[in-house]
Coordinates of C-alpha atoms and ligand atoms in Angstrom, one line a residue:
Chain A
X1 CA 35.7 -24.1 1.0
X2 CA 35.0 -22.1 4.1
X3 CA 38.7 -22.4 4.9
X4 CA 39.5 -19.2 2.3
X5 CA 39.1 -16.2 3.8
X6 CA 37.3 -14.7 0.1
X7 CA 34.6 -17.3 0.1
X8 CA 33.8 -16.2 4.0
X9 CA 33.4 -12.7 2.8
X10 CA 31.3 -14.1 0.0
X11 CA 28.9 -16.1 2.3
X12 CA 29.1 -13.1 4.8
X13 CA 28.3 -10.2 1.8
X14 CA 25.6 -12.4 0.5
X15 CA 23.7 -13.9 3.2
X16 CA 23.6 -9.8 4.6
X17 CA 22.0 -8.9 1.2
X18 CA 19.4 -11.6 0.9
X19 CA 17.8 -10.9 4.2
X20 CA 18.0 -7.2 2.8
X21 CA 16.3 -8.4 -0.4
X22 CA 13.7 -10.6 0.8
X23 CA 12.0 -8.3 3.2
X24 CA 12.5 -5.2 0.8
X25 CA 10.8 -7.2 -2.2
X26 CA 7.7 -7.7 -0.2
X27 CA 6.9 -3.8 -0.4
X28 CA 8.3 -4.3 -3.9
X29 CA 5.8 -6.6 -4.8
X30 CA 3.2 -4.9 -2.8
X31 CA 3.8 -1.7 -4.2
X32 CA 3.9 -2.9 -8.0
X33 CA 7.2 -1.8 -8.2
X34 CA 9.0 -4.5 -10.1
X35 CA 9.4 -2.3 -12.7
X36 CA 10.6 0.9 -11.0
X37 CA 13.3 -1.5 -9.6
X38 CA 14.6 -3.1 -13.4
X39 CA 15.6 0.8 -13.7
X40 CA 17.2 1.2 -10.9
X41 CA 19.3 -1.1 -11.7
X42 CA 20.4 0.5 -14.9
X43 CA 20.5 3.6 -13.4
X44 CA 23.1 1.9 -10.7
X45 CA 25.4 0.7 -13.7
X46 CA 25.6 4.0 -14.4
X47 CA 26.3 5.2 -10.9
X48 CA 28.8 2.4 -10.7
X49 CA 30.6 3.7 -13.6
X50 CA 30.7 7.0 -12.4
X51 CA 32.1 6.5 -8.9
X52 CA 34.8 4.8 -11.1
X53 CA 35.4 7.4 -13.6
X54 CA 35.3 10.4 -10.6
X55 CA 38.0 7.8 -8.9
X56 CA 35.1 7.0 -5.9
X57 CA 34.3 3.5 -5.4
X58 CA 31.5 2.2 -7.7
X59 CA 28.9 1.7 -4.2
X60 CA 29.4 5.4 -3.7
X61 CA 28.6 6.3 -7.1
X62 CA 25.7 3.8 -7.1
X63 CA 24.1 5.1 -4.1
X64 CA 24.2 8.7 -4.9
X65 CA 22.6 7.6 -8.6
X66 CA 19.5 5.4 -6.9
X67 CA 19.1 7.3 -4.4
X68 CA 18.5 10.5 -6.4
X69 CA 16.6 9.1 -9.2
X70 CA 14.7 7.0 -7.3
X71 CA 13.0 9.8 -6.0
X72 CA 12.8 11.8 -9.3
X73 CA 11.4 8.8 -10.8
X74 CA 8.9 8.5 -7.5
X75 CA 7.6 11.5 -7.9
X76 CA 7.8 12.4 -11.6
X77 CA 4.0 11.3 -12.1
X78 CA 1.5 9.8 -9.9
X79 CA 0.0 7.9 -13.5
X80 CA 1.5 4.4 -13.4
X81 CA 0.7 4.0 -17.3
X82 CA 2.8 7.6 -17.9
X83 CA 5.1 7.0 -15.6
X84 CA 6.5 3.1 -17.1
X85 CA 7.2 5.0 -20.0
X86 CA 9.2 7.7 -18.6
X87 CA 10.9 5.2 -16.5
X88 CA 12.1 3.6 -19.9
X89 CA 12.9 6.9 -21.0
X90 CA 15.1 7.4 -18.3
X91 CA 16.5 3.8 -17.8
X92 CA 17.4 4.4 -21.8
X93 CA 19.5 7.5 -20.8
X94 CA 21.4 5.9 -17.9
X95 CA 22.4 3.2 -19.5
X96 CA 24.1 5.4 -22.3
X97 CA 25.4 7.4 -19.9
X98 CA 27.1 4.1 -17.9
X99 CA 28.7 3.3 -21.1
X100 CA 29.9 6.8 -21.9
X101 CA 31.3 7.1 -18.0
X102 CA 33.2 3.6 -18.5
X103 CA 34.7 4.2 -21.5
X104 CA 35.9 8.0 -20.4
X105 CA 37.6 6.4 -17.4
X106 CA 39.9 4.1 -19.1
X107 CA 38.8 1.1 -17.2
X108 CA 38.9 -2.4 -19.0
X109 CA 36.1 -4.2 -19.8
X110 CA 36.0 -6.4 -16.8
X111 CA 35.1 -3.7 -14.8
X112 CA 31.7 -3.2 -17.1
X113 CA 31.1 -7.0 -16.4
X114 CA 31.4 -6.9 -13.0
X115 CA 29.5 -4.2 -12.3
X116 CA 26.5 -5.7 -14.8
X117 CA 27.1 -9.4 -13.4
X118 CA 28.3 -9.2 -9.8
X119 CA 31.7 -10.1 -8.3
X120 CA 30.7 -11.6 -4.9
X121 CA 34.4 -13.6 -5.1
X122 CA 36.2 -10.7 -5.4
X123 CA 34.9 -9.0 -2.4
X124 CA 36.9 -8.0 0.5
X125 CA 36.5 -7.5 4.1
X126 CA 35.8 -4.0 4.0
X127 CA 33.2 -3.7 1.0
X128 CA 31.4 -6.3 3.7
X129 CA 31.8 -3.6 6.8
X130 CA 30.6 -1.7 4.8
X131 CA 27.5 -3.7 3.2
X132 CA 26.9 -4.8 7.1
X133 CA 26.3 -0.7 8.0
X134 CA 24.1 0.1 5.0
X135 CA 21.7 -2.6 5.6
X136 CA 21.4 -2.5 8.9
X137 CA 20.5 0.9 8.4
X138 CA 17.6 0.0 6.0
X139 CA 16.5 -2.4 8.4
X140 CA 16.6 -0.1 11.4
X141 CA 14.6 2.1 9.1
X142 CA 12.6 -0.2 8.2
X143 CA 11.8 -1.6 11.8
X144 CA 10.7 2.0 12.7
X145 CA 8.4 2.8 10.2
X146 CA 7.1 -0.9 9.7
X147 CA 3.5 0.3 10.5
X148 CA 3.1 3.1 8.1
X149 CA 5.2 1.3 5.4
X150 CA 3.1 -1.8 5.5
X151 CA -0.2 0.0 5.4
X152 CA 0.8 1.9 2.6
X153 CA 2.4 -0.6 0.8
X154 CA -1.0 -3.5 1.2
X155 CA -3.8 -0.8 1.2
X156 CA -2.8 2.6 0.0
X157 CA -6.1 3.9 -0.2
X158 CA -6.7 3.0 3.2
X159 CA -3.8 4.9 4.5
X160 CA -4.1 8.2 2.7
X161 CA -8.2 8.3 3.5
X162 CA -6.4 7.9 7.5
X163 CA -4.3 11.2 6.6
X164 CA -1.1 9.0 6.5
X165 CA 1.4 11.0 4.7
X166 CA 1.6 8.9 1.7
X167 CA 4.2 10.9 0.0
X168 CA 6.5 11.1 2.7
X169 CA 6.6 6.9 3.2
X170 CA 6.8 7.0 -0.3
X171 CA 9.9 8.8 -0.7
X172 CA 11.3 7.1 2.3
X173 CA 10.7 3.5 0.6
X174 CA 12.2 5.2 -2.4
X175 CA 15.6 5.6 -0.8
X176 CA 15.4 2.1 0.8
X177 CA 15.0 0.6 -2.6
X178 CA 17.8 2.5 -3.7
X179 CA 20.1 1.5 -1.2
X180 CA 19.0 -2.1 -1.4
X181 CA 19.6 -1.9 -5.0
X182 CA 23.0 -0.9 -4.6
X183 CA 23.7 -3.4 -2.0
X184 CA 22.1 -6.4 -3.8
X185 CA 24.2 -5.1 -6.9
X186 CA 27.4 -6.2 -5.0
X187 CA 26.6 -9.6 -5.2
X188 CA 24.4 -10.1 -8.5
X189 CA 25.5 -7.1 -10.5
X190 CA 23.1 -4.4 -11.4
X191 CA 21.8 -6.5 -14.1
X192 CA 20.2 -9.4 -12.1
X193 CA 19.3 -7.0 -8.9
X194 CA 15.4 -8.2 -9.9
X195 CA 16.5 -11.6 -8.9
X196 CA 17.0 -11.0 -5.1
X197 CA 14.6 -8.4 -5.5
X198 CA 11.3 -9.4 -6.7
X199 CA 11.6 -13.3 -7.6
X200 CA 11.7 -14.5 -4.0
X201 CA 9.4 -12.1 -2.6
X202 CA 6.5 -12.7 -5.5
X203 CA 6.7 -16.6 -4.8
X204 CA 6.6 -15.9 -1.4
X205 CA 2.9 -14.5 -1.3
X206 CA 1.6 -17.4 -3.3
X207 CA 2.4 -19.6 0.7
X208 CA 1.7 -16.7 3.3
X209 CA -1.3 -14.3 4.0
X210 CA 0.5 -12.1 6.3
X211 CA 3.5 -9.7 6.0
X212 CA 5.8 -11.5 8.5
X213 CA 5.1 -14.5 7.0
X214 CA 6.1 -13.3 3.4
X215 CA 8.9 -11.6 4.4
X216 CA 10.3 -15.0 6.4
X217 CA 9.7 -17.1 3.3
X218 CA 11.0 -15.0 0.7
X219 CA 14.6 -14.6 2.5
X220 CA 15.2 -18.1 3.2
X221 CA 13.9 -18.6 -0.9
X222 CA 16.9 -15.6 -1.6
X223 CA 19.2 -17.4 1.5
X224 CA 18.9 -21.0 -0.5
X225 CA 19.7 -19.1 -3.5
X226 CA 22.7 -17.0 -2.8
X227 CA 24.3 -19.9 -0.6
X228 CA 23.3 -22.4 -4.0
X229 CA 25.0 -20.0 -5.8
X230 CA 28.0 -20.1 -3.9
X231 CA 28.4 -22.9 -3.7
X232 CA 27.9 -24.6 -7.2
X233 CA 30.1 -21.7 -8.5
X234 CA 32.8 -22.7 -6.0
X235 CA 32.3 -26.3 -7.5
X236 CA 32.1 -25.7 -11.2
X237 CA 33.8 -22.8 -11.7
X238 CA 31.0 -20.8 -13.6
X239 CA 29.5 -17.8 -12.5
X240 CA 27.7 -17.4 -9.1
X241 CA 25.1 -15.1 -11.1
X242 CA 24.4 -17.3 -13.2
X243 CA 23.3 -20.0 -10.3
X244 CA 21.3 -17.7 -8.5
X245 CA 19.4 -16.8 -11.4
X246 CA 18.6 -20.7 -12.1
X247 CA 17.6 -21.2 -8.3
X248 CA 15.3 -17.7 -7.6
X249 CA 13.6 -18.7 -11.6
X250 CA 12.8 -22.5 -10.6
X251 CA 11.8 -21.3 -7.3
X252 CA 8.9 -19.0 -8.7
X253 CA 7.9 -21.1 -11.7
X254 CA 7.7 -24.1 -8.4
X255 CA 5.3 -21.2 -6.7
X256 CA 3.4 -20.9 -9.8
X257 CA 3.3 -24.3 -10.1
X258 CA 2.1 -25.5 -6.7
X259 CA -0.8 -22.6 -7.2
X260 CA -1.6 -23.7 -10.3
X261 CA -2.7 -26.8 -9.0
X262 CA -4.0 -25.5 -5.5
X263 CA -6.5 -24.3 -7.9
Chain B
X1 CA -26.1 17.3 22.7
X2 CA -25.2 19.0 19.7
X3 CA -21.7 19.4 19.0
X4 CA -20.0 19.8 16.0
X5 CA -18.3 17.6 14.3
X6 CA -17.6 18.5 10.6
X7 CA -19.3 21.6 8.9
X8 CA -19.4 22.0 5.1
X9 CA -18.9 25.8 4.4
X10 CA -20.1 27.2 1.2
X11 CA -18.7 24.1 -0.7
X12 CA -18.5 24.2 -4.4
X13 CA -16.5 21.3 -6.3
X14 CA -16.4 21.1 -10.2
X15 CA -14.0 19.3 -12.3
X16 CA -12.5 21.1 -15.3
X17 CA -15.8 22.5 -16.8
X18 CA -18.4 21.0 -15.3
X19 CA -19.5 21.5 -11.6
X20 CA -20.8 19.1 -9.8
X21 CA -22.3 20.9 -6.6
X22 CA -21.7 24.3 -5.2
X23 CA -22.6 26.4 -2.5
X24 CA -23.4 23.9 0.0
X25 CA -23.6 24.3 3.7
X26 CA -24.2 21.6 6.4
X27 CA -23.2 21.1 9.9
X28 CA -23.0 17.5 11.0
X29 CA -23.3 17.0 14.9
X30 CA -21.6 14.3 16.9
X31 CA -23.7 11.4 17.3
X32 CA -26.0 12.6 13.6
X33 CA -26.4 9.8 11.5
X34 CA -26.8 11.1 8.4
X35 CA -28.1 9.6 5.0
X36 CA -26.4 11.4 1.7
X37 CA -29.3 10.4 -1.3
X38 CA -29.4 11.1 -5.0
X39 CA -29.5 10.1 -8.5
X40 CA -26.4 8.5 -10.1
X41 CA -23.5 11.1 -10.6
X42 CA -25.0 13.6 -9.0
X43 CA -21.7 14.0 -6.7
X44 CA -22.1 12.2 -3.4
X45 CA -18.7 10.1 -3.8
X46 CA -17.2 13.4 -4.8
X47 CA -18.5 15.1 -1.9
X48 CA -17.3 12.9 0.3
X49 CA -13.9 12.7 -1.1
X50 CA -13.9 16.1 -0.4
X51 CA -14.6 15.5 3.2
X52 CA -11.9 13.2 3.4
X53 CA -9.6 16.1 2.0
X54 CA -9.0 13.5 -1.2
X55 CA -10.2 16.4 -3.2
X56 CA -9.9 20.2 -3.0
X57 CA -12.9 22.1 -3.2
X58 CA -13.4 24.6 -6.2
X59 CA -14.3 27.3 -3.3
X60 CA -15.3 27.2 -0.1
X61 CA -14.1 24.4 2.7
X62 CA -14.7 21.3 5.2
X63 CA -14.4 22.3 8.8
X64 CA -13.6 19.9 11.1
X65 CA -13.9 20.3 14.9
X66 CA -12.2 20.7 17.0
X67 CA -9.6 19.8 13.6
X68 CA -8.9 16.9 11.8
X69 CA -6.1 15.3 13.6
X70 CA -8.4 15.4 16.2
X71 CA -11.1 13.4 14.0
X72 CA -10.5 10.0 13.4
X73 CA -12.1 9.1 9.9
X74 CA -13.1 6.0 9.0
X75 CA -13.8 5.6 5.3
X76 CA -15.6 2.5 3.2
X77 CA -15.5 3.6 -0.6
X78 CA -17.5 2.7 -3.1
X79 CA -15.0 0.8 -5.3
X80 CA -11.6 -0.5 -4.5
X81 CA -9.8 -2.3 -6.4
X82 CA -8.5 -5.5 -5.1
X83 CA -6.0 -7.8 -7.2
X84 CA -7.4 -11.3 -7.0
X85 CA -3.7 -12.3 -5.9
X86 CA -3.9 -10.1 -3.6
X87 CA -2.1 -11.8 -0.8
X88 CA -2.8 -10.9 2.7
X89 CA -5.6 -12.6 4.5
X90 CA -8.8 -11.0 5.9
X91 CA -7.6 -10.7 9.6
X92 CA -4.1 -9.2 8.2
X93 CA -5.8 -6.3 6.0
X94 CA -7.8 -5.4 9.3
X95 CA -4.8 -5.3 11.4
X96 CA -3.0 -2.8 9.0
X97 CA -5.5 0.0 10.4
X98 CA -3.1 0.4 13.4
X99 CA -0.2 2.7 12.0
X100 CA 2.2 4.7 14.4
X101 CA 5.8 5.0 15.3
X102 CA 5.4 1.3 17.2
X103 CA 6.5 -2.2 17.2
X104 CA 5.7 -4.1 13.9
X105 CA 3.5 -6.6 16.2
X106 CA 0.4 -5.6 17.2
X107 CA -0.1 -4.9 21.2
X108 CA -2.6 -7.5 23.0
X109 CA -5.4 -4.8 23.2
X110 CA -5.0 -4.2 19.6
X111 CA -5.4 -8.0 19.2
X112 CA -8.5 -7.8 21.4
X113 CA -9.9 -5.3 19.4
X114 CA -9.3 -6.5 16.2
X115 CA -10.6 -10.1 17.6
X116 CA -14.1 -8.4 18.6
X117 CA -14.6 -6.6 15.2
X118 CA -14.0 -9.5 13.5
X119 CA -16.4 -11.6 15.7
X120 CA -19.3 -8.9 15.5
X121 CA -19.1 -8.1 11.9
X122 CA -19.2 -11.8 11.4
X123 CA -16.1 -12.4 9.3
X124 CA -14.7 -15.3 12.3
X125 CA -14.5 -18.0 9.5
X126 CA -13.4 -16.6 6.7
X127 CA -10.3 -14.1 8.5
X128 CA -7.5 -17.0 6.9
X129 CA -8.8 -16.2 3.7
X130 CA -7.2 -14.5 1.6
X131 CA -8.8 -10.9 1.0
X132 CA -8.5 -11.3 -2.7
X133 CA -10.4 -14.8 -2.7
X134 CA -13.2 -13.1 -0.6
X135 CA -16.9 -12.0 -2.3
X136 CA -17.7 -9.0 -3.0
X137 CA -20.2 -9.0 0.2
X138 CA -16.8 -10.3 2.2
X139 CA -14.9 -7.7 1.4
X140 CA -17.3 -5.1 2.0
X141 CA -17.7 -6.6 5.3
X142 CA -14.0 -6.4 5.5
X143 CA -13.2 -2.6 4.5
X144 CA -16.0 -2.2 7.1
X145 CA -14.0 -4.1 9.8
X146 CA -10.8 -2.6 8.9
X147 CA -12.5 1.0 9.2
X148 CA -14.1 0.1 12.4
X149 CA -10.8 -1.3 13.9
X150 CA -9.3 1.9 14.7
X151 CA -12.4 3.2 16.3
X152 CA -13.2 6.1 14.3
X153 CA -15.5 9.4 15.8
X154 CA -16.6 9.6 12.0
X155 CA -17.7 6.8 9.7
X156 CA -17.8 7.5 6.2
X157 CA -19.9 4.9 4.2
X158 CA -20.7 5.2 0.2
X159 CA -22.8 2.5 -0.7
X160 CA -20.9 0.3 1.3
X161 CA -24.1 -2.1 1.9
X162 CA -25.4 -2.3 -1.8
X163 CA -23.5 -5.8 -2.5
X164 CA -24.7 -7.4 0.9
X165 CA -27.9 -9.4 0.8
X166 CA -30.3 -8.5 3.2
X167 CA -30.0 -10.2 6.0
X168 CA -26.2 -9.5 6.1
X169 CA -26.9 -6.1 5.3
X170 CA -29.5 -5.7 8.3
X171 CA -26.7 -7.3 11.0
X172 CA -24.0 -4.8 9.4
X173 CA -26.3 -2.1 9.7
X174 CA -27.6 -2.7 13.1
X175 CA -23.6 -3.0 13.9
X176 CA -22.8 0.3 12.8
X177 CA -26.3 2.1 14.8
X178 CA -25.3 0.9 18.4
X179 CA -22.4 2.0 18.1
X180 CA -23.6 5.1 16.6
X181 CA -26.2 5.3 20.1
X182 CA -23.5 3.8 21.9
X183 CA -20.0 5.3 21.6
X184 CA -21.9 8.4 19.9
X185 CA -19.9 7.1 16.2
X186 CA -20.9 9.8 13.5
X187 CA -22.0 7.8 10.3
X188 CA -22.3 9.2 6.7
X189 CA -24.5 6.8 4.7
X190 CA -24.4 7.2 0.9
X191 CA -27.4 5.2 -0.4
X192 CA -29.9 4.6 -3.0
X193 CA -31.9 2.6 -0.6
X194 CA -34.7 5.2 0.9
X195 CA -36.5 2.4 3.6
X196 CA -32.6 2.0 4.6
X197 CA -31.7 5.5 4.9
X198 CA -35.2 6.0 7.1
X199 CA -34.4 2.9 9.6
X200 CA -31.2 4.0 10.4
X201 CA -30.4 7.5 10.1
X202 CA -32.2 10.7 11.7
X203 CA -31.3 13.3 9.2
X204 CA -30.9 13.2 5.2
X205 CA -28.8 15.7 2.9
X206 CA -31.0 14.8 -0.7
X207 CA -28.7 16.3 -3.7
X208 CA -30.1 16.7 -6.8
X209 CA -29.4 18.8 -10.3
X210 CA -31.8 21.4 -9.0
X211 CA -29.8 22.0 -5.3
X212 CA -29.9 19.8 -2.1
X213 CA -32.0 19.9 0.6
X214 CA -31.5 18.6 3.8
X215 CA -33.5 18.0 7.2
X216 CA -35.0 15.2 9.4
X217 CA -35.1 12.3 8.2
X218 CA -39.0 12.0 9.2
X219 CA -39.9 14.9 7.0
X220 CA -38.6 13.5 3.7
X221 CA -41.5 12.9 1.8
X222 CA -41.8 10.5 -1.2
X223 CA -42.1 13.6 -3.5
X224 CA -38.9 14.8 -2.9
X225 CA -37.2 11.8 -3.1
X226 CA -39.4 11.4 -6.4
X227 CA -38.5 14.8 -7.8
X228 CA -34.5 14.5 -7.0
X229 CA -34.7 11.7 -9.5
X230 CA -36.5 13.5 -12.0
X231 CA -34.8 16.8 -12.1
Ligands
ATP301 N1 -12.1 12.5 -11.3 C1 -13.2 13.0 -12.0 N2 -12.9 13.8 -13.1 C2 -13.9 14.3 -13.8 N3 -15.2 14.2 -13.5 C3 -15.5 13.4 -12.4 C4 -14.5 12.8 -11.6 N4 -15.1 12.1 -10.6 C5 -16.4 12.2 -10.8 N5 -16.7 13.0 -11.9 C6 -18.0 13.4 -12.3 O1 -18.7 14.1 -11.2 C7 -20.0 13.7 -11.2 C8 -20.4 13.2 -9.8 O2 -19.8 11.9 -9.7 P1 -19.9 11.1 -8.3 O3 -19.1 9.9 -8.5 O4 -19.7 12.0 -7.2 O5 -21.5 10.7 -8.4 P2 -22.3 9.8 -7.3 O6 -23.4 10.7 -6.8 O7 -21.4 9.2 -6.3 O8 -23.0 8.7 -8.3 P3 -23.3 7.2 -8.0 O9 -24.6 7.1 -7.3 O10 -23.4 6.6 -9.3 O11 -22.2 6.6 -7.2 C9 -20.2 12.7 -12.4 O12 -20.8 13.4 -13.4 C10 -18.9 12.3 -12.7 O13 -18.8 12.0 -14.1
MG302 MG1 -20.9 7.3 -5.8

């Protein structure tokens, strides 16, 4: 299997965006966020179709869609009951306005599918170069500001009472979760982004009590999952997404599970 | 000694149509132990919100000296709300009191000083836990270690002892005074608990409906502390 050169790209692409999504969707979880991230998602299909309709790539027109509404949507209101319905509001709008931008660019269908459902096959060696540079910026980004992004993220109230500015990790998480969006999307597709994002990283806390120790767990639970994927699509023929999803879902009902009868 | 520390200037905070407190002045000196007493919703978690700059007064300000970059705050509210799943352990909620532009692993001092907070606010066999598991008492005694950690000049607490039983309460307490003789740690102690408020602190800010009065802590008689209720 490893002998083709689009199944190396494949392991290479996903195994970068797992690590990505594992320690991103501790400060997901942390930060409540699951939701906020569902829409992203949406919002990247539409981004997707509009780097293809403006003849960019689709990551280009991805990134400059999260990234901007993610902090529009960040900042729009403070209320978390307010603001999960403007986010549906907005997610609404976006994904009307993916289907309006794929249909004015005279792209088949397939390009709709894989942008909802991933095409981690298809990938080539530059969409990896260029996956490799974006997350090693998040993760540089990430390394630096560890302190203040974990205190936020675990005990906000503690961290604005220290005169942390709140708003300004905020935003800077924002455009993390953007980018991770867009990267995980590569792989998944913008539909099942939550997958990477959010499964692995809420069963994760139900076996660690410190940040390290979720982040560790919930990559090698989105590693396991991305390399399954792989490899049972490579062997049956049906799509990778599709495995991934099966492997992160049984691995959070197991978490629930085992805590469950911890109890 | 007296030297400054915070100094409330002609303070007035209401919230849309209905104030709360206004005009009040106080200066707090380094080292002052002060208790904040008064009836139920009479605005001492509101005043010190407005302390911690959570809240903007109506008119009038909080000075800090010299200014509060230069102040470290530590701050134990009254109510936070802590998910039940909430996953990080006791140790690992203390340890997240050391932001800054540095490694993501603590330093071996600020291992050494998280150790000794944890041993001396008694929480050594429960730090594993997770925070969310703890009792109510454990995680007061928790957000009390976590603001102590960073070795604050001021220590803000608003009823932070009224779900500790009295023993526990005592040990915390006598904690918080040596290092308030000590390392000179200025405390502000939000309680309904008047024999408290006169074993520990040495000056008292009483707010009431009618206006707050403030002084030594020996000179508050029974009848005022009688009358703020009753106003
Ligand atoms: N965010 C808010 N919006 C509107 N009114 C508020 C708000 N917070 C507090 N209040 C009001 O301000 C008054 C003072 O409240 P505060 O919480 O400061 O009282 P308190 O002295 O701390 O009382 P307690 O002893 O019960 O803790 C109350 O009447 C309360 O209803
Ligand atoms: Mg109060």
């Amino acid at each position: 299997m490893f002998s083709y050169v689009f199944m190396q790209n494949a392991y290479l692409a996903s195994t970068i965006i797992a690590i990505i999504c594992g320690i991103v969707g501790v400060f997901v979880i942390a930060r409540n966020m699951s939701f906020l991230t569902h829409t992203l998602s949406e919002i990247g299909f539409a981004g997707a179709a509009f780097g293809l309709f403006a003849g960019w790539s689709a990551l280009g027109g991805m990134l400059l869609f999260t990234t901007v509404s993610s902090v529009l949507v960040g900042q729009l209101s403070a209320k978390t009951s307010r603001r999960e319905s403007s986010i549906s509001a907005i997610s609404a709008l976006f994904i009307g306005l993916g289907i309006l931008f794929i249909s004015l660019s005279n792209k088949n269908a397939s390009y709709a599918t894989n942008i909802l459902f991933g095409s981690v096959i298809g990938i080539d060696a530059a969409a990896v170069h260029q996956l490799i540079w974006l997350s090693v910026a998040v993760l540089a980004v990430i390394f630096v500001m560890y302190r203040f992004l974990t205190f936020d993220s675990f005990d906000p109230v503690g961290a604005s009472v220290h005169g942390l500015w709140t708003n300004v990790i905020s935003i800077v998480f924002l455009v993390i979760l953007a980018f991770s969006v867009s990267v995980a999307a590569q792989v998944v597709g913008s539909l099942l982004i939550f997958i990477l994002l959010t499964l692995p990283a809420s069963a994760a806390k139900y076996f660690s009590h410190s940040v390290v120790g979720m982040m560790t767990i919930a990559v090698f639970l989105a590693l396991i999952g991305v390399w399954g994927g792989l490899y049972l699509g490579y062997v049956t023929n049906w799509p990778v997404s599709f495995f991934i999803a099966a492997i992160e879902a049984g691995f959070y009902f197991c978490a629930l599970l085992i805590e469950r009868f911890k109890k | 000694m007296t030297e400054p520390i915070i100094a409330l200037d002609h303070l007035t905070v209401s919230f849309p149509g209905h104030p709360v407190f206004s005009d009040l002045n106080l200066t707090v000196n380094r080292g002052d132990f002060l208790s904040i007493l008064g009836p139920n919703g009479v605005g001492k978690t509101t005043l010190m919100r407005t302390i911690l700059h959570q809240l903007k007064p109506t008119s009038g300000r909080v000075v800090y000296y010299p200014s509060r970059r230069e102040v470290t705050v530590g701050y134990v509210p009254q109510f936070r709300n802590i998910d039940p799943e909430y996953p990080l352990s006791i140790r690992n909620f203390i340890e997240l009191n050391f932001p800054g532009f540095r490694l993501p692993w603590l330093s071996r001092n600020e291992r050494l000083t998280t150790n000794a907070i944890i041993q001396q606010t008694g929480l050594t066999q429960i730090e594993h836990r997770p925070l969310g598991e703890a009792s109510g008492g454990e995680k007061q005694k928790a957000y009390l270690a976590q603001a102590l950690v960073e070795k604050p000049d001021l220590l803000i607490l608003d009823e932070s002892t009224a779900s500790l039983d009295p023993v526990t309460k005592t040990e915390l307490l006598d904690l918080v005074k040596r290092l308030n003789e000590t390392s000179g740690l200025t405390v502000l102690f939000v309680t309904h608990d008047i024999p408290m408020a006169r074993r520990y602190s040495n000056r008292y800010l009483m707010m009431s409906k009618g206006g707050t009065e403030s002084g030594r802590i020996q000179d508050l008689s029974d009848q005022q502390v009688w009358r703020s209720d009753h106003v």
